[in-house]
Structure formats: C-alpha cells, structure tokens
Coordinates of C-alpha atoms in Angstrom, one line a residue:
M1 CA 0.0 0.1 -0.1
S2 CA 1.4 3.5 -0.9
E3 CA 1.7 6.3 1.7
Q4 CA -1.3 8.2 -0.2
E5 CA -3.4 5.0 0.4
E6 CA -2.4 4.6 4.0
E7 CA -3.2 8.2 4.7
K8 CA -6.7 7.8 3.2
A9 CA -7.1 4.7 5.3
R10 CA -6.2 6.4 8.6
S11 CA -8.5 9.3 7.8
G12 CA -11.6 6.9 7.4
Y13 CA -11.7 7.2 3.6
H14 CA -14.0 4.9 1.9
P15 CA -14.0 4.4 -1.8
S16 CA -17.7 5.2 -2.0
E17 CA -16.8 8.9 -1.2
E18 CA -15.6 9.2 -4.8
A19 CA -18.9 7.8 -6.3
P20 CA -21.9 9.9 -7.2
T21 CA -24.1 11.4 -4.4
H22 CA -26.8 8.7 -4.6
E23 CA -24.2 5.8 -4.7
R24 CA -22.5 7.3 -1.5
A25 CA -25.7 7.6 0.3
L26 CA -26.6 3.9 -0.4
A27 CA -23.2 2.9 0.6
R28 CA -23.7 4.6 3.8
V29 CA -26.9 2.9 4.6
V30 CA -25.5 -0.5 3.6
H31 CA -22.5 0.2 5.9
W32 CA -24.9 1.3 8.8
F33 CA -26.7 -1.9 8.5
D34 CA -23.4 -4.0 8.3
V35 CA -22.1 -2.2 11.5
Q36 CA -25.7 -2.8 13.4
L37 CA -26.1 -6.2 12.2
G38 CA -22.7 -7.6 11.7
L39 CA -23.4 -8.9 8.3
S40 CA -19.8 -9.4 7.4
Y41 CA -18.7 -10.6 11.0
E42 CA -17.9 -14.2 12.1
M43 CA -20.3 -16.0 14.2
L44 CA -19.8 -17.8 17.6
R45 CA -16.8 -15.5 18.6
P46 CA -15.2 -16.2 21.8
A47 CA -16.0 -14.0 24.9
P48 CA -13.6 -12.3 27.1
T49 CA -13.0 -13.7 30.6
Y50 CA -14.5 -10.6 32.4
S51 CA -17.9 -11.6 30.8
V52 CA -18.0 -14.6 33.2
N53 CA -20.2 -12.7 35.5
P54 CA -24.0 -13.2 36.1
F55 CA -24.8 -9.5 35.5
Y56 CA -23.5 -9.9 31.9
W57 CA -26.0 -12.7 31.4
L58 CA -29.3 -11.3 32.9
G59 CA -30.9 -11.5 29.4
A60 CA -29.9 -15.0 29.1
L61 CA -31.5 -15.8 32.4
A62 CA -34.7 -13.9 31.2
V63 CA -34.5 -16.5 28.1
V64 CA -34.3 -19.3 30.6
A65 CA -37.3 -18.0 32.2
F66 CA -39.2 -17.9 29.0
A67 CA -38.4 -21.4 28.3
I68 CA -39.7 -22.5 31.9
Q69 CA -42.8 -20.5 30.9
G70 CA -43.1 -22.4 27.7
V71 CA -42.8 -25.8 29.3
T72 CA -45.1 -25.2 32.0
G73 CA -47.7 -23.3 30.0
A74 CA -47.8 -26.1 27.3
I75 CA -48.6 -28.6 30.0
M76 CA -51.5 -26.5 31.4
M77 CA -52.9 -25.9 27.8
I78 CA -53.8 -29.6 27.8
Y79 CA -56.4 -28.8 30.6
Y80 CA -57.3 -25.2 30.3
I81 CA -60.3 -23.9 28.3
P82 CA -60.4 -20.4 27.4
T83 CA -64.0 -19.4 27.9
P84 CA -65.6 -17.3 30.6
F85 CA -67.7 -20.4 31.9
Q86 CA -64.9 -23.0 31.9
A87 CA -61.7 -20.8 32.5
Y88 CA -61.9 -21.0 36.3
S89 CA -63.2 -24.5 36.5
S90 CA -60.5 -25.8 34.2
T91 CA -57.8 -23.9 36.2
L92 CA -59.3 -25.3 39.4
F93 CA -59.1 -28.8 37.9
I94 CA -55.4 -28.4 37.3
F95 CA -55.0 -27.2 41.0
K96 CA -56.9 -30.2 42.5
N97 CA -56.9 -33.1 40.1
V98 CA -53.8 -32.9 38.0
S99 CA -50.8 -34.4 39.5
Y100 CA -48.6 -31.4 40.9
G101 CA -50.9 -29.1 39.1
R102 CA -50.6 -26.4 42.0
F103 CA -46.8 -26.6 41.9
L104 CA -47.0 -26.3 38.0
E105 CA -49.2 -23.1 38.3
T106 CA -47.0 -21.7 41.0
V107 CA -43.9 -22.2 38.9
H108 CA -45.5 -20.6 36.0
L109 CA -46.5 -17.5 37.9
Y110 CA -43.3 -17.0 39.8
T111 CA -41.1 -17.4 36.7
A112 CA -43.3 -14.8 35.0
Y113 CA -42.6 -12.4 37.9
A114 CA -38.8 -13.4 37.6
M115 CA -38.9 -12.9 33.8
I116 CA -40.1 -9.4 34.0
M117 CA -37.7 -8.5 36.8
L118 CA -34.7 -10.0 35.0
A119 CA -35.7 -8.0 31.8
F120 CA -35.9 -4.8 33.8
M121 CA -32.5 -5.5 35.5
H122 CA -31.0 -6.2 32.1
M123 CA -32.3 -2.9 30.8
M124 CA -31.1 -0.8 33.8
R125 CA -27.7 -2.6 33.8
N126 CA -27.4 -1.8 30.1
Y127 CA -28.3 1.7 30.4
F128 CA -26.0 2.6 33.1
V129 CA -22.9 0.9 31.3
S130 CA -23.8 2.6 28.2
T131 CA -24.2 -0.4 25.9
N132 CA -27.1 1.4 24.2
K133 CA -24.6 3.6 22.3
K134 CA -22.8 3.1 18.9
P135 CA -22.8 0.4 17.3
R136 CA -25.6 -1.1 19.5
E137 CA -28.4 1.3 18.9
L138 CA -30.4 -1.3 16.8
M139 CA -29.7 -3.9 19.4
W140 CA -31.0 -1.6 22.3
M141 CA -34.3 -0.9 20.3
T142 CA -34.8 -4.5 19.7
G143 CA -34.3 -5.2 23.5
M144 CA -36.7 -2.4 24.4
I145 CA -39.4 -4.0 22.1
M146 CA -38.7 -7.4 23.7
G147 CA -39.3 -5.8 27.0
F148 CA -42.6 -4.5 26.1
V149 CA -43.6 -8.0 24.8
T150 CA -42.5 -9.3 28.2
L151 CA -44.9 -7.0 29.8
G152 CA -47.6 -8.0 27.3
F153 CA -47.1 -11.7 28.4
G154 CA -47.8 -10.7 32.0
F155 CA -50.9 -8.6 31.1
T156 CA -52.5 -11.3 28.7
G157 CA -51.7 -14.2 31.0
Y158 CA -53.1 -12.6 34.2
L159 CA -56.7 -12.6 33.0
L160 CA -56.7 -16.2 32.1
P161 CA -57.5 -17.9 35.3
W162 CA -60.7 -15.7 35.4
T163 CA -60.5 -15.1 39.2
V164 CA -62.3 -12.0 40.8
V165 CA -58.7 -10.5 41.1
S166 CA -57.4 -11.2 37.7
K167 CA -60.6 -10.1 36.0
S168 CA -61.1 -6.9 37.8
A169 CA -57.6 -5.9 37.4
T170 CA -57.6 -6.5 33.7
D171 CA -60.7 -4.5 33.4
V172 CA -58.8 -1.6 35.0
G173 CA -56.0 -2.0 32.6
I174 CA -58.1 -2.0 29.5
G175 CA -59.9 1.1 30.9
M176 CA -56.6 2.9 31.3
M177 CA -55.8 2.4 27.6
A178 CA -58.8 4.8 26.8
A179 CA -56.3 7.6 28.1
L180 CA -53.9 6.9 25.1
P181 CA -54.3 9.4 22.3
Q182 CA -56.5 8.2 19.3
P183 CA -56.3 6.4 17.1
L184 CA -53.7 4.4 19.1
S185 CA -56.3 3.8 22.0
G186 CA -58.9 2.5 19.5
F187 CA -56.5 0.3 17.7
I188 CA -54.9 -1.3 21.0
Q189 CA -58.4 -1.9 22.4
F190 CA -59.6 -3.5 19.2
L191 CA -56.6 -5.7 19.2
I192 CA -57.0 -7.1 22.6
V193 CA -60.7 -6.9 23.3
G194 CA -62.3 -7.4 20.0
G195 CA -66.1 -6.9 20.1
G196 CA -65.9 -6.3 23.8
T197 CA -67.7 -9.4 25.2
D198 CA -66.0 -11.5 27.8
S199 CA -65.9 -14.5 25.4
G200 CA -64.1 -12.5 22.9
T201 CA -61.7 -10.8 25.3
I202 CA -60.7 -14.0 27.1
L203 CA -60.1 -15.7 23.6
R204 CA -58.0 -12.8 22.3
F205 CA -55.9 -12.7 25.3
Y206 CA -55.4 -16.4 25.1
D207 CA -54.3 -16.2 21.5
L208 CA -52.1 -13.3 22.3
H209 CA -50.5 -15.1 25.1
V210 CA -49.9 -18.5 23.6
V211 CA -49.5 -17.7 19.9
V212 CA -48.7 -14.2 19.0
L213 CA -46.4 -12.8 21.6
P214 CA -44.3 -15.9 21.9
G215 CA -43.7 -15.9 18.1
V216 CA -42.8 -12.2 18.2
L217 CA -40.4 -12.6 21.1
L218 CA -38.8 -15.6 19.4
L219 CA -38.2 -13.6 16.2
L220 CA -36.8 -10.6 18.2
L221 CA -34.6 -13.0 20.1
V222 CA -33.1 -14.4 17.1
G223 CA -32.1 -10.9 15.7
K224 CA -30.8 -9.8 19.1
M225 CA -28.7 -13.0 19.4
Y226 CA -27.4 -12.5 15.9
M227 CA -26.5 -8.8 16.7
L228 CA -24.8 -9.9 20.1
E229 CA -22.6 -12.2 18.0
A230 CA -21.7 -9.3 15.6
H231 CA -20.7 -7.0 18.3
G232 CA -19.5 -9.3 21.0
V233 CA -19.8 -8.8 24.6
S234 CA -19.6 -5.1 25.8
E235 CA -16.7 -3.5 27.4
P236 CA -16.7 -3.1 31.1
V237 CA -17.3 0.4 32.6
A238 CA -14.1 2.6 32.3
G239 CA -12.6 3.4 35.8
P240 CA -9.5 4.4 37.3
I241 CA -8.1 0.9 37.3
P242 CA -8.0 -0.6 33.9
V243 CA -9.1 -4.3 33.2
P244 CA -6.2 -6.6 33.8
E245 CA -5.0 -8.5 30.5
K246 CA -5.8 -11.7 32.1
K247 CA -9.5 -10.8 32.4
R248 CA -9.5 -9.8 28.7
R249 CA -8.2 -13.4 27.8
L250 CA -10.7 -14.8 25.3
I251 CA -12.6 -18.1 26.1
P252 CA -14.2 -20.4 23.7
I253 CA -18.2 -20.4 23.5
F254 CA -18.0 -24.2 23.6
P255 CA -17.5 -25.9 25.9
D256 CA -16.2 -23.2 28.5
L257 CA -19.0 -20.4 28.3
T258 CA -21.6 -23.0 27.4
I259 CA -21.0 -24.8 30.5
Y260 CA -21.0 -21.6 32.6
L261 CA -24.3 -20.7 31.1
L262 CA -25.7 -24.1 31.9
E263 CA -24.7 -23.7 35.3
L264 CA -26.5 -20.3 35.7
A265 CA -29.6 -21.7 34.2
A266 CA -29.7 -24.7 36.5
M267 CA -29.2 -22.4 39.6
F268 CA -31.9 -20.1 38.4
G269 CA -34.3 -23.3 37.7
A270 CA -33.5 -24.6 41.1
A271 CA -34.3 -21.3 42.8
M272 CA -37.6 -21.0 41.0
L273 CA -38.5 -24.6 42.1
L274 CA -37.6 -24.0 45.7
I275 CA -39.5 -20.7 46.0
S276 CA -42.5 -22.3 44.3
L277 CA -42.3 -25.2 47.0
A278 CA -42.0 -22.7 49.8
F279 CA -44.7 -20.4 48.9
P280 CA -47.4 -22.4 46.9
L281 CA -50.1 -20.3 45.1
D282 CA -53.6 -19.8 46.4
L283 CA -56.3 -19.5 43.9
A284 CA -58.7 -16.5 44.2
P285 CA -62.5 -17.0 44.0
V286 CA -64.0 -17.1 40.5
Y287 CA -65.1 -13.9 39.0
T288 CA -68.7 -12.7 39.4
P289 CA -70.0 -9.0 39.0
T290 CA -71.5 -9.3 42.5
L291 CA -68.3 -10.6 44.2
A292 CA -66.1 -8.0 42.2
A293 CA -68.2 -5.2 43.7
Q294 CA -67.3 -6.4 47.2
Y295 CA -63.4 -6.2 46.4
A296 CA -61.6 -2.9 47.3
S297 CA -59.1 -1.8 44.4
Q298 CA -55.5 -2.3 45.4
P299 CA -52.3 -1.4 43.7

C-alpha cells in the first residue's frame, strides 16, 4: 500500500466517497446496517474472561425463564379451556386433580414475575454501562421492544384464570388504555378486546399469550442474538483501574462459556422450584360481578 493510500485509510476514507451522491448515500446505508447487524462478521466469536459474571447474562436468564414458561404453559394448555364459563373451572381442575398441578401453576406464575424482573434489571444494567450507544443502537431498540412484549405476556396471562382479582385488574388495565391518544387507543383496544364481550376478550388474550407474543419474542430474540454475536460482549465500565490483561483473555463459546451458562440456568431453575415449593399459590375466588363489587381496588 502506498503512503497516499495509508493516509486515506487512517483518515476513514471509503471508496464510495468518490462515487456519485446517490451511490454514496446507499453505501452509507449499507455500511450502517453492516455495523448494526454484523453482516460481514464471524459467528460464535469467543467471549472475554471478564464476561464470566451473572450481570453480563441477565438477558440469558430471562430467556431461561421464558423457556420454563413455555414448558409449564404447554402442560397447562392440555387442560385449560379459554371461555368465561370454563376458564376458572379448568384452572381449578389443574390445581386439584392434575398431579403437581398447583406446583405447576406456582412455577409458571413466579417464573413470569422473575422474567419481568430480569428484563428490567437487564435494561437498567445496560443503560448505566452505556451499551445502548454506537454501534449497538439497533440492538438496544430490539431489546426495548422485547421488554414491552414481556410486559404483554404478564398482562395477557393475568386474565386467563378468570378469578375475581385477575378479571377486575384486567378491566382496570383495559380502561386505562382509553387515556391513550387516538387512533392508538382504539386500535389497541380493538386488538386485545375485539367486540368487547367476555368470550371475545378471554379468547383474544389467550391467542395473544400463547401464539402471537411468543412468536414475536422468538423472532426478536433471533435478531438480538445475531447482533450480540456481531458486536460481542460489551466492554466493562471505564474506571480508574483498567481491566487486567488476564481478564481480557478470550474463552471459547464451547465448551467453557456454554458450561458456565448451563450452570447459571440450573441455579436459576432450582431457585424457582424451591421458591414455588416454599410459597405455593392460592387461587382466588371465581369472578362474578357481585363478588367483584365487594373487593376494594388495590395497587
């Protein structure tokens, strides 16, 4: 390479800068997507040693929670019937007649809480260590959408047992959507409520909970994992003491990091099982308008 070419390379020169204006604009767009999505990067890159830390893998634990939700939810789907007249009775059947049914419901509920908490912790950690900045802007936006989908899981699943607490709380949540500006408010209410009948509402919530939201989350997860492979693990927060070289040593994805992540997943799963055993779920009474009127609103 000549001295002139080396000088151009050091100054950030790109051959597209000599092309016509429209070609330079297209090249910039292609380059931006390449930087964001890592279209020209290798996959399964090794991770630095400093990433062997649970706080680096809060998002991975949220995915483990999602997997547990999928397994327990699929088992409950065998018995659950999404109608206003059978939703509570089928849930009660799982509680009383299915082997370990109460334990299954408890694991499903507590893991849902854990998934939302882990997603929130993951977001806050990434915000305060500035992983939302270049070149991870698109990765951050994808994660934010995944966070809203996770909240959607909690909202849609809460109604399904059709207890006096869950139905009353869901009615409050649907009513709050009327405060959103139009046409957003009308569109969201039509999407989740439909015709406004109880039968239509619970069926919409069920479809969203078990079909639409899982599909959307899986698609977003694939994109986010691809971008994680493209950008690699983020650098630790800069401080007065630099990260030692031994902490920057790269370790292979398999088997080293894979075994570590499996250990984290096993500890998280064990914690969910122990908590569910120690604090089993109690099913609230079935929803009726008369009983709902006797309950005081609570946060």
